[in-house]
Structures are given as structure tokens and as C-alpha cells.
Coordinates of N, CA, C and O in Angstrom, one line a residue:
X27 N 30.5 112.9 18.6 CA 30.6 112.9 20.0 C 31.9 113.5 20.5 O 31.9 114.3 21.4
X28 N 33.3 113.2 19.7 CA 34.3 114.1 20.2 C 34.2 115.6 20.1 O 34.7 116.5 20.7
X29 N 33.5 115.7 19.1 CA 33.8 117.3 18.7 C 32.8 117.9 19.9 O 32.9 119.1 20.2
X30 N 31.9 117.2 20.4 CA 30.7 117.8 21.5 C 32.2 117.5 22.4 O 32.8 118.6 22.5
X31 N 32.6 117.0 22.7 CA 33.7 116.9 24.0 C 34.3 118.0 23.8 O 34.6 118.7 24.8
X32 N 34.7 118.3 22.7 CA 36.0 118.8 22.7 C 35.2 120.8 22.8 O 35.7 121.8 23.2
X33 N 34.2 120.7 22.3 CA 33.2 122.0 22.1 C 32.7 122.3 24.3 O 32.6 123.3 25.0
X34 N 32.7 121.0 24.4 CA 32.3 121.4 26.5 C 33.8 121.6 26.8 O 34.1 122.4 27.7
X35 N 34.6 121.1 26.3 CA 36.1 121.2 27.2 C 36.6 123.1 26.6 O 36.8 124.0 27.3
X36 N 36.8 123.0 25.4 CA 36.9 124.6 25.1 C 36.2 125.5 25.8 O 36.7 126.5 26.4
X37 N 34.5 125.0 25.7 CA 34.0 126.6 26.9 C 34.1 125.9 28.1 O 33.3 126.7 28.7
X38 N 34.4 125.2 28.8 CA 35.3 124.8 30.0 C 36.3 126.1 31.0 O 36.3 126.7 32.1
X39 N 37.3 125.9 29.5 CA 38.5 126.4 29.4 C 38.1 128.0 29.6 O 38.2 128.7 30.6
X40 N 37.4 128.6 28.0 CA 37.1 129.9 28.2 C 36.7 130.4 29.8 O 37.6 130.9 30.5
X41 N 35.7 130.2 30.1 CA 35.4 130.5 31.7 C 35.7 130.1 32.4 O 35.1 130.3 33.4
X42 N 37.0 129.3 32.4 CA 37.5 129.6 34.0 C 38.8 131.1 33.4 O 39.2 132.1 34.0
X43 N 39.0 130.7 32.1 CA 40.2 132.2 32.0 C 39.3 133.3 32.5 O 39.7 134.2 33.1
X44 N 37.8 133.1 31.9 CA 37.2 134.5 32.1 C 37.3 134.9 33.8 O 37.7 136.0 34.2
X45 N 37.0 134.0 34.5 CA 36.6 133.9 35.9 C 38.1 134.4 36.4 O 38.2 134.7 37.6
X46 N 39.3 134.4 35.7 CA 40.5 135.0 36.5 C 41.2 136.4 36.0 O 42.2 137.1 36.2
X47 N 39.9 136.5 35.0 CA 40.1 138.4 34.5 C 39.6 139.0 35.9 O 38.6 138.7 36.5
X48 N 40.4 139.8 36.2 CA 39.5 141.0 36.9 C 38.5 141.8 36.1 O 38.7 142.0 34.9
X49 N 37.6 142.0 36.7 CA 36.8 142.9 35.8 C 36.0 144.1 36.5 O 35.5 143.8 37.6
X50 N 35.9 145.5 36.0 CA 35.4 146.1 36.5 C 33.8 146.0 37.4 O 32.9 145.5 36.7
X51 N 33.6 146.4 38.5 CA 32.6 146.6 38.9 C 32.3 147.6 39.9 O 33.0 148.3 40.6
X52 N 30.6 147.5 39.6 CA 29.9 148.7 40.4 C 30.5 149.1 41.7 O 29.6 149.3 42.5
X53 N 31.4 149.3 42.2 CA 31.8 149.1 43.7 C 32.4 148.1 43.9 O 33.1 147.5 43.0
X54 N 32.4 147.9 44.7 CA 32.8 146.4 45.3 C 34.2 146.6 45.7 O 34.7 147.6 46.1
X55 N 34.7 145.5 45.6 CA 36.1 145.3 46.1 C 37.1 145.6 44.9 O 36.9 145.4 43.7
X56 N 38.2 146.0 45.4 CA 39.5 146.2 44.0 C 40.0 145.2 44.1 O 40.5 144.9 45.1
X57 N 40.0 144.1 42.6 CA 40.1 143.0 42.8 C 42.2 143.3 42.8 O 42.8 144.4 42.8
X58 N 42.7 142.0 42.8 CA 43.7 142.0 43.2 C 44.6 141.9 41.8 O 44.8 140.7 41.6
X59 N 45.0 142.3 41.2 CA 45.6 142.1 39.8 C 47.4 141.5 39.7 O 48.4 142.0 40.1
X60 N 47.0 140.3 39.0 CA 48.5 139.5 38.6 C 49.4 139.9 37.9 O 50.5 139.3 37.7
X61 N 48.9 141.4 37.2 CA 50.2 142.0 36.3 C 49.3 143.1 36.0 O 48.1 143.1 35.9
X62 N 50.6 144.3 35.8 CA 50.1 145.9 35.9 C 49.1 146.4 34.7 O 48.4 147.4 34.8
X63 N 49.1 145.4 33.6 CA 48.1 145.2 32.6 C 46.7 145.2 33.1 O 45.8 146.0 32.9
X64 N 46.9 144.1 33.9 CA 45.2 144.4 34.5 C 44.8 145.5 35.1 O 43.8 146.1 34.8
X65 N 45.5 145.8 35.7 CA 46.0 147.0 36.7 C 44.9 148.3 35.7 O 43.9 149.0 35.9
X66 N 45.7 148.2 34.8 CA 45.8 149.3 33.7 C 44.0 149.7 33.1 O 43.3 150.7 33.0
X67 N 43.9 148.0 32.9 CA 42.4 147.8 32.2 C 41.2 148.0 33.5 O 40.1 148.5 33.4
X68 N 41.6 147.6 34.2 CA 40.6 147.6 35.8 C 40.4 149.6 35.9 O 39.3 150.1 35.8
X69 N 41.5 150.3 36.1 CA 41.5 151.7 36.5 C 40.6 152.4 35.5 O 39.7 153.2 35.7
X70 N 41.2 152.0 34.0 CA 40.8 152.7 33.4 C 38.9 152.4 33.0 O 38.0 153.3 33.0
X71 N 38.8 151.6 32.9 CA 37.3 151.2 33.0 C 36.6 151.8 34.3 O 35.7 152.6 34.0
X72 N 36.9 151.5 35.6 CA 36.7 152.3 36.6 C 36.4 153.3 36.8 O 35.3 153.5 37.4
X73 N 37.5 154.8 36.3 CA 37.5 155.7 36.2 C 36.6 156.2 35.3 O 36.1 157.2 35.8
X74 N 36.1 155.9 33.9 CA 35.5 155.8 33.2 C 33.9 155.9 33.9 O 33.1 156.8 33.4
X75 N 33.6 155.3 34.7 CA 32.4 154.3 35.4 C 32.4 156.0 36.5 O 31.5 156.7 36.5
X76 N 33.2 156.1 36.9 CA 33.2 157.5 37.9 C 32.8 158.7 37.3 O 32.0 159.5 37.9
X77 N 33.5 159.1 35.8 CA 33.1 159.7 35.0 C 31.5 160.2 34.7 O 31.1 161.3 34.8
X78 N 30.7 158.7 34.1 CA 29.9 158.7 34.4 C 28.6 158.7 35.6 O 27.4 158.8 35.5
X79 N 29.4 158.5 36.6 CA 28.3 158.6 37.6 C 28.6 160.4 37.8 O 27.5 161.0 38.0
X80 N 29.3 161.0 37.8 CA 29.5 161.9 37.8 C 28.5 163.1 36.5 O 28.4 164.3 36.5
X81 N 28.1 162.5 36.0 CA 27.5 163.2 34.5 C 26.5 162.7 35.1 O 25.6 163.3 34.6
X82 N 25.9 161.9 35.9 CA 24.4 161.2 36.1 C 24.4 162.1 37.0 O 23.2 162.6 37.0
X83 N 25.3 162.8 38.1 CA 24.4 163.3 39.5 C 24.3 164.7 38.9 O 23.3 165.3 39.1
X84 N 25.3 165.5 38.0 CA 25.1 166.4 37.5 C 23.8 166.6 37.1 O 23.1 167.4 37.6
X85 N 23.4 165.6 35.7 CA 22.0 165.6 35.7 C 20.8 165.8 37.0 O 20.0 166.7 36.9
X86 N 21.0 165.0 37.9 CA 20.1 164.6 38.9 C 20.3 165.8 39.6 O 19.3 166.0 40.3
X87 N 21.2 166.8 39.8 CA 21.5 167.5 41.3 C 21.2 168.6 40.7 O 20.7 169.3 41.5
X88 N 21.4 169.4 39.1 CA 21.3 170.4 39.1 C 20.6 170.7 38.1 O 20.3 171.9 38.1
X89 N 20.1 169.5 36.6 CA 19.0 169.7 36.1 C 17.6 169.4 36.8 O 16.8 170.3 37.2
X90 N 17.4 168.2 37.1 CA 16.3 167.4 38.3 C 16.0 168.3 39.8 O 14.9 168.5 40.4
X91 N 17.5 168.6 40.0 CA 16.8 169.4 41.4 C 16.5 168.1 42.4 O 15.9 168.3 43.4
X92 N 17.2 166.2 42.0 CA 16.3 165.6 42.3 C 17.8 165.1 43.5 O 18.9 164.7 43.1
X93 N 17.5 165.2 44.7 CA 18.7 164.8 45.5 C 18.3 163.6 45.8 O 19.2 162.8 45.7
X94 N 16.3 163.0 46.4 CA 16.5 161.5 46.6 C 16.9 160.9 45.5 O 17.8 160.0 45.7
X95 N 16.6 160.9 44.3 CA 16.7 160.7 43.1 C 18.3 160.3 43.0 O 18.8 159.3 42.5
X96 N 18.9 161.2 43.5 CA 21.0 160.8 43.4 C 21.4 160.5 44.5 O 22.5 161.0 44.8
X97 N 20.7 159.7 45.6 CA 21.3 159.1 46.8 C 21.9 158.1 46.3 O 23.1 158.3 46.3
X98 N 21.3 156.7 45.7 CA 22.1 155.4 45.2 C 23.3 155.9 44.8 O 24.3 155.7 45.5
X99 N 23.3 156.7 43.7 CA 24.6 157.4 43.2 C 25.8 157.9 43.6 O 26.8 157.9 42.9
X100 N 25.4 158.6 45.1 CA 25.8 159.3 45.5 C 26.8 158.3 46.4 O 28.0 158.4 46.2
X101 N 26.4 157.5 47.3 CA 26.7 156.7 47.7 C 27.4 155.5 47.0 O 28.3 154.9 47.6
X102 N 27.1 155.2 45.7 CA 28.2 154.3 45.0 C 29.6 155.6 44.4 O 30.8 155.3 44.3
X103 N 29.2 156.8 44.2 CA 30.7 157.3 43.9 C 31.4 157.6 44.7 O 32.6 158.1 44.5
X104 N 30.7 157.5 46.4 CA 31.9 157.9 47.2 C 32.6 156.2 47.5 O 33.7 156.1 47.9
X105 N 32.0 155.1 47.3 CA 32.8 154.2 47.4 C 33.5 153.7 46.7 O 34.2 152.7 46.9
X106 N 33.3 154.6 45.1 CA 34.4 154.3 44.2 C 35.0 154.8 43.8 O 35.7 154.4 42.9
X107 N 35.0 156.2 44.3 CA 36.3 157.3 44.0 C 37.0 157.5 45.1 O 37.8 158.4 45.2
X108 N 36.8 156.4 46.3 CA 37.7 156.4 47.4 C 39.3 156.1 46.8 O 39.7 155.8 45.7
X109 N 39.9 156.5 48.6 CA 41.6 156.1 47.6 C 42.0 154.5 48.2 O 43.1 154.0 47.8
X110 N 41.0 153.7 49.1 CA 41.1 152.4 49.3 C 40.8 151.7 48.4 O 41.5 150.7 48.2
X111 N 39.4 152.1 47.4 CA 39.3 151.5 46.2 C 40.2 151.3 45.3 O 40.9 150.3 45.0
X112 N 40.3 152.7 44.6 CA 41.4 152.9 43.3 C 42.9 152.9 43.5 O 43.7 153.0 42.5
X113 N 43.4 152.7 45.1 CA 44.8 152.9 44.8 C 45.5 152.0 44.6 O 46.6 152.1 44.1
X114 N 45.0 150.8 45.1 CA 45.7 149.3 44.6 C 45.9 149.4 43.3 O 46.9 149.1 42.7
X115 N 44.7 149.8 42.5 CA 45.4 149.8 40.9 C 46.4 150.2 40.1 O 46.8 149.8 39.0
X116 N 47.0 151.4 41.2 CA 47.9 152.3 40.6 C 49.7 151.3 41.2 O 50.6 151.8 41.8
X117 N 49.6 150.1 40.7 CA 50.7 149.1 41.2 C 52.0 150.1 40.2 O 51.9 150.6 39.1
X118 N 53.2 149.9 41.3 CA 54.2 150.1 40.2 C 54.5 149.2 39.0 O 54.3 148.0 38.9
X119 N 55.4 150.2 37.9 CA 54.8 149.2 36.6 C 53.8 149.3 36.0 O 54.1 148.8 35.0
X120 N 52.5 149.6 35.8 CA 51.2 149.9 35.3 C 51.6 151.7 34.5 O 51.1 152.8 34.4
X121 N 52.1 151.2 34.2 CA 52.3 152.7 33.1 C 52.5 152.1 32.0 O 52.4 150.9 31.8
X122 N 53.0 153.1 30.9 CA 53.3 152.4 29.7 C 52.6 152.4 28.3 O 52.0 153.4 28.0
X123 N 52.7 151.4 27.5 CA 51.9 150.7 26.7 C 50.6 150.6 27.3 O 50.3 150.1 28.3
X124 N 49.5 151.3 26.3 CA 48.2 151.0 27.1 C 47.5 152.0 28.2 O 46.3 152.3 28.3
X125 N 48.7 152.5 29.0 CA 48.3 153.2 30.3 C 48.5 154.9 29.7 O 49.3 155.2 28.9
X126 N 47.3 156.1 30.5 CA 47.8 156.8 30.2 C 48.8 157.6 31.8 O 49.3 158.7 31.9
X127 N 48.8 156.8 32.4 CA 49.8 157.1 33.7 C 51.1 157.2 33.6 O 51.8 156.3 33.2
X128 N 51.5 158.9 34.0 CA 53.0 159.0 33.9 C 53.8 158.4 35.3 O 53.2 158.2 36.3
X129 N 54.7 158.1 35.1 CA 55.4 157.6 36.0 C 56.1 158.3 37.0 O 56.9 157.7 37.7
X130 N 55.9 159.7 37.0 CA 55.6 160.4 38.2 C 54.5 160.4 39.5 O 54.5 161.1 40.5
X131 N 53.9 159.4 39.0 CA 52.7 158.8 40.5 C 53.8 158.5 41.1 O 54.1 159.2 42.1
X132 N 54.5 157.3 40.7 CA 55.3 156.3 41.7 C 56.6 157.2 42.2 O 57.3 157.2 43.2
X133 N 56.9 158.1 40.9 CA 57.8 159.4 42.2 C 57.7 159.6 42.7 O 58.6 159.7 43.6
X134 N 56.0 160.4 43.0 CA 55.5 161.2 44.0 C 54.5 160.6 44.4 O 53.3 161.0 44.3
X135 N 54.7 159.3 45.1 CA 53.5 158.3 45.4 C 52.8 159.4 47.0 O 51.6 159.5 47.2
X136 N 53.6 159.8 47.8 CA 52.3 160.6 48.9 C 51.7 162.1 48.4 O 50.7 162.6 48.7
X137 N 52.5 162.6 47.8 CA 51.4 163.4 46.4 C 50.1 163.1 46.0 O 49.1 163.6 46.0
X138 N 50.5 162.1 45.5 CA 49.5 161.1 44.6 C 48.4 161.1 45.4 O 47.4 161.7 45.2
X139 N 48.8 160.0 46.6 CA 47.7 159.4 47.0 C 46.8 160.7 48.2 O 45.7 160.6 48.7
X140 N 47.4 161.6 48.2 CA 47.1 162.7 49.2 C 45.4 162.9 48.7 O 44.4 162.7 49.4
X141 N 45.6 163.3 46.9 CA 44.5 163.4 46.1 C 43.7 162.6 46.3 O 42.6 162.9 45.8
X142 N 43.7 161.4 47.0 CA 42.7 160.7 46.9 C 42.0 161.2 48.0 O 40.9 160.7 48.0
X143 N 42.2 162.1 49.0 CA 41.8 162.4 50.0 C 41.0 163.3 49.9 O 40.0 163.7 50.4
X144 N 41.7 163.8 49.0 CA 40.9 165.6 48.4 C 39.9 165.0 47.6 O 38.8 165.5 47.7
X145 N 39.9 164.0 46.9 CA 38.7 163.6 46.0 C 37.6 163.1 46.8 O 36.5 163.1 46.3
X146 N 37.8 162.6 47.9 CA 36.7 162.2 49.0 C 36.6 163.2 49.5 O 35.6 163.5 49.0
X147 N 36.8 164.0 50.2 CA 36.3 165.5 50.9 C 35.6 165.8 49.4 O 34.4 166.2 49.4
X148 N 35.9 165.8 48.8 CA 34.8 166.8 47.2 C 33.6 165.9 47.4 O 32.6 166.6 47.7
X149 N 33.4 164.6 47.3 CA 32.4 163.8 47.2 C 31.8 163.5 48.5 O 30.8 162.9 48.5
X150 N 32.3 164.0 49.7 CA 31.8 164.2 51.2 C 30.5 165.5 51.0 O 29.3 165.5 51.3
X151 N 31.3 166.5 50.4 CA 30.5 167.9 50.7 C 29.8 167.5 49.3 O 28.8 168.3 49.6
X152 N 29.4 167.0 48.1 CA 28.8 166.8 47.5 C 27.5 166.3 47.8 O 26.4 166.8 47.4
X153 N 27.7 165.2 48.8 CA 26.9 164.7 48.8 C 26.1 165.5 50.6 O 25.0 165.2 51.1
X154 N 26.8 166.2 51.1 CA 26.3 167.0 52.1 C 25.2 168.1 51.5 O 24.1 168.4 52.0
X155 N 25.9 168.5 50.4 CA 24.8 169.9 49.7 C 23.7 169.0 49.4 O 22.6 169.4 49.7
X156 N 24.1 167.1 48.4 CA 22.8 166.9 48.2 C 21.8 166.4 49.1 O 20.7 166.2 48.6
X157 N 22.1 166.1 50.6 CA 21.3 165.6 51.7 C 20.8 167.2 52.0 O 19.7 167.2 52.6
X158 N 21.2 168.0 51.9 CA 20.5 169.5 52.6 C 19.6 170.0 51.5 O 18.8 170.9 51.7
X159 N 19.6 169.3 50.4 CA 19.2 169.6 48.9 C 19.1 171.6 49.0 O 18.2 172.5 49.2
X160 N 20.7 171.5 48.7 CA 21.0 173.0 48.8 C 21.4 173.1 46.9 O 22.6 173.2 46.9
X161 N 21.1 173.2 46.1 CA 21.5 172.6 44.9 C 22.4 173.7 44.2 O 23.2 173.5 43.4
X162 N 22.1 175.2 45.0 CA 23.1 175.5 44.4 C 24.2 175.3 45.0 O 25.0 175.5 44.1
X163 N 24.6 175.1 45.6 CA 26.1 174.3 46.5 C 26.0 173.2 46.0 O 26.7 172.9 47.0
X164 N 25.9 172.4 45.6 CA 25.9 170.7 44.9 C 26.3 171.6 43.9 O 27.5 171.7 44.1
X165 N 25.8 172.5 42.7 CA 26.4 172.9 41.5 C 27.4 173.0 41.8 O 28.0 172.0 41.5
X166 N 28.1 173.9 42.3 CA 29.3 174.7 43.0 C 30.4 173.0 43.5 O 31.5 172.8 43.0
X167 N 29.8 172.2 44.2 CA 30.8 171.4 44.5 C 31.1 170.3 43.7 O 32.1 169.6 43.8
X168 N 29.9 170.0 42.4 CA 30.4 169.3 41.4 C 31.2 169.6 40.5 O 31.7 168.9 39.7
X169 N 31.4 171.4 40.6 CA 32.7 171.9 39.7 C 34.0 171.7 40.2 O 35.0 171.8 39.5
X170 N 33.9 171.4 41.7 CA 34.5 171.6 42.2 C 35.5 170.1 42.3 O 36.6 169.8 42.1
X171 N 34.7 169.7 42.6 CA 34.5 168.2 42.5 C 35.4 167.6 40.7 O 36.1 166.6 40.6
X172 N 35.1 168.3 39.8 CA 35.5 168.1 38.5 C 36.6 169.3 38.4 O 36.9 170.1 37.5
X173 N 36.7 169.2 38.9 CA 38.8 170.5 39.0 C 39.5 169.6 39.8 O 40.6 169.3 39.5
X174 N 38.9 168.9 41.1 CA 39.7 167.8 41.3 C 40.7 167.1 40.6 O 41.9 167.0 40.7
X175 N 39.4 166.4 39.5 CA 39.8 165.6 38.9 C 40.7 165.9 37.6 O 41.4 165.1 37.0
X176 N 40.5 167.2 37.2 CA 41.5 167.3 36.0 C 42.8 167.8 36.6 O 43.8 167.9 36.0
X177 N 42.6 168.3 38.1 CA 44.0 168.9 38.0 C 44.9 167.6 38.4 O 46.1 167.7 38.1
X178 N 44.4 166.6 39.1 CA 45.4 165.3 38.9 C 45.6 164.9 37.8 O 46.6 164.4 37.5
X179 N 44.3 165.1 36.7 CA 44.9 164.1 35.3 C 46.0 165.6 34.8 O 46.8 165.2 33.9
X180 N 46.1 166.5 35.1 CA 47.2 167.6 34.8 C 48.1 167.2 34.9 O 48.9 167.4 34.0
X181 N 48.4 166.7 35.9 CA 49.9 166.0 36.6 C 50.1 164.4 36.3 O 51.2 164.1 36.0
X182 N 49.3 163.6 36.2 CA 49.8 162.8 36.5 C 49.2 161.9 35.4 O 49.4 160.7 35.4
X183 N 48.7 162.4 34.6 CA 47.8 161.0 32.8 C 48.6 162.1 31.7 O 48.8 163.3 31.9
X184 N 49.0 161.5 30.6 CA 49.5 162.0 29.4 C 48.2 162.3 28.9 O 48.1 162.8 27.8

């Protein structure tokens, strides 16, 4: 009987620690992180997650040809490649060990965050070409769209 006690009090314990990980998700809200660690594990998971939706509309917009087909999509990457989403993550301190963020963000923090602006105008007209289902302009703006993104990881990820 103790060891059943002591077996409910352990997974007790586990889930409530789980329940105060942040953890990435589909959208939603940026959860609020207690140290730049999380910070670190939240963005990079995230971005990762953007990544991929980004290789999904590719598929959908210019293999498929299929624009209703990348509406859901289209619509979760503009709410998670915003800069309201992802910029809380970027807390000072979140570099480091672990991070590949140079610490030139937080030098040039309205640099930085400017990008977030430009990465939403990319994913504005992205998803303008794919509502007009003009696909070769969707090609054209998901390159465009992906020069965004490396020319910030150029500057600002080791």
C-alpha cells in the first residue's frame, strides 16, 4: 500500500512539473518563460514548427497548385511567425549554452525586431498570391519569404 502511495504521489509530482514546462504549440499564445532556458527550448521548437509549415505550403502552393488546401496553414504561419508571437522569446540572457542566438539581437534589439515586420509582410503577400491562387507569385514569395529568414539567421544565429 505505501509503495502505491508513494507511486500516486511521484506521478502527482511529475505533472504538475510537466504542467509548468512551457511547451511548444500550434499557435496559441507565447507562453511566459521563468528563465532564458525555456526561452531557448520554446523558440527553437517553434521555429522549427515554422520551418515546417513552411515546406507544407511549399508543397501545397507550388507542387498541389492546391491554395484551399494551404488556407489552415496559411493562417496558422501568419500567427506564428508574427513578431507578437516569437518576440517574447527572444528575453535577454537566452543566448548561450544551448541557444544558437548571438547576442547581437539584444544590441540591435529595433533591427531585430523590425524583421519581424518584414517576415509578416512576406507571409501577408504569401498568402495574398495564395487567396488569388496566382501560384506563380506564391512561388516567387515563398523564396522570398525563405531569404527572409536566412538573411536574419545570417546576422543574428551562429
Amino acid at each position: 500500500m505505501k509503495s502505491l502511495i508513494a507511486a500516486l504521489t511521484l506521478g502527482l509530482l511529475s505533472l504538475a512539473a510537466l504542467a509548468d514546462t512551457p511547451a511548444p504549440e500550434a499557435g496559441g499564445e507565447t507562453p511566459r518563460f521563468e528563465e532564458p532556458r525555456e526561452a531557448v527550448t520554446w523558440r527553437r521548437e517553434e521555429l522549427k514548427g515554422i520551418e515546417r509549415l513552411v515546406r507544407q505550403l511549399r508543397f501545397d502552393l507550388v507542387n498541389n497548385r492546391d491554395a484551399r488546401g494551404a488556407e489552415p496553414r496559411l493562417a496558422e504561419l501568419a500567427e506564428r511567425a508574427s513578431g507578437e508571437h516569437l518576440a517574447p522569446a527572444f528575453i535577454e540572457g537566452s543566448h548561450g549554452r544551448g541557444s544558437e542566438a548571438r547576442p547581437r539581437i539584444w544590441e540591435e534589439w529595433e533591427t531585430f525586431e523590425a524583421g519581424f515586420g518584414e517576415l509578416e509582410e512576406r507571409v501577408a503577400a504569401l498568402r495574398a498570391a495564395a487567396e488569388a491562387e496566382d501560384y506563380g507569385l506564391a512561388t516567387r514569395e515563398l523564396s522570398d519569404l525563405s531569404l527572409t529568414c536566412r538573411s536574419c539567421h545570417r546576422r543574428y544565429r551562429y
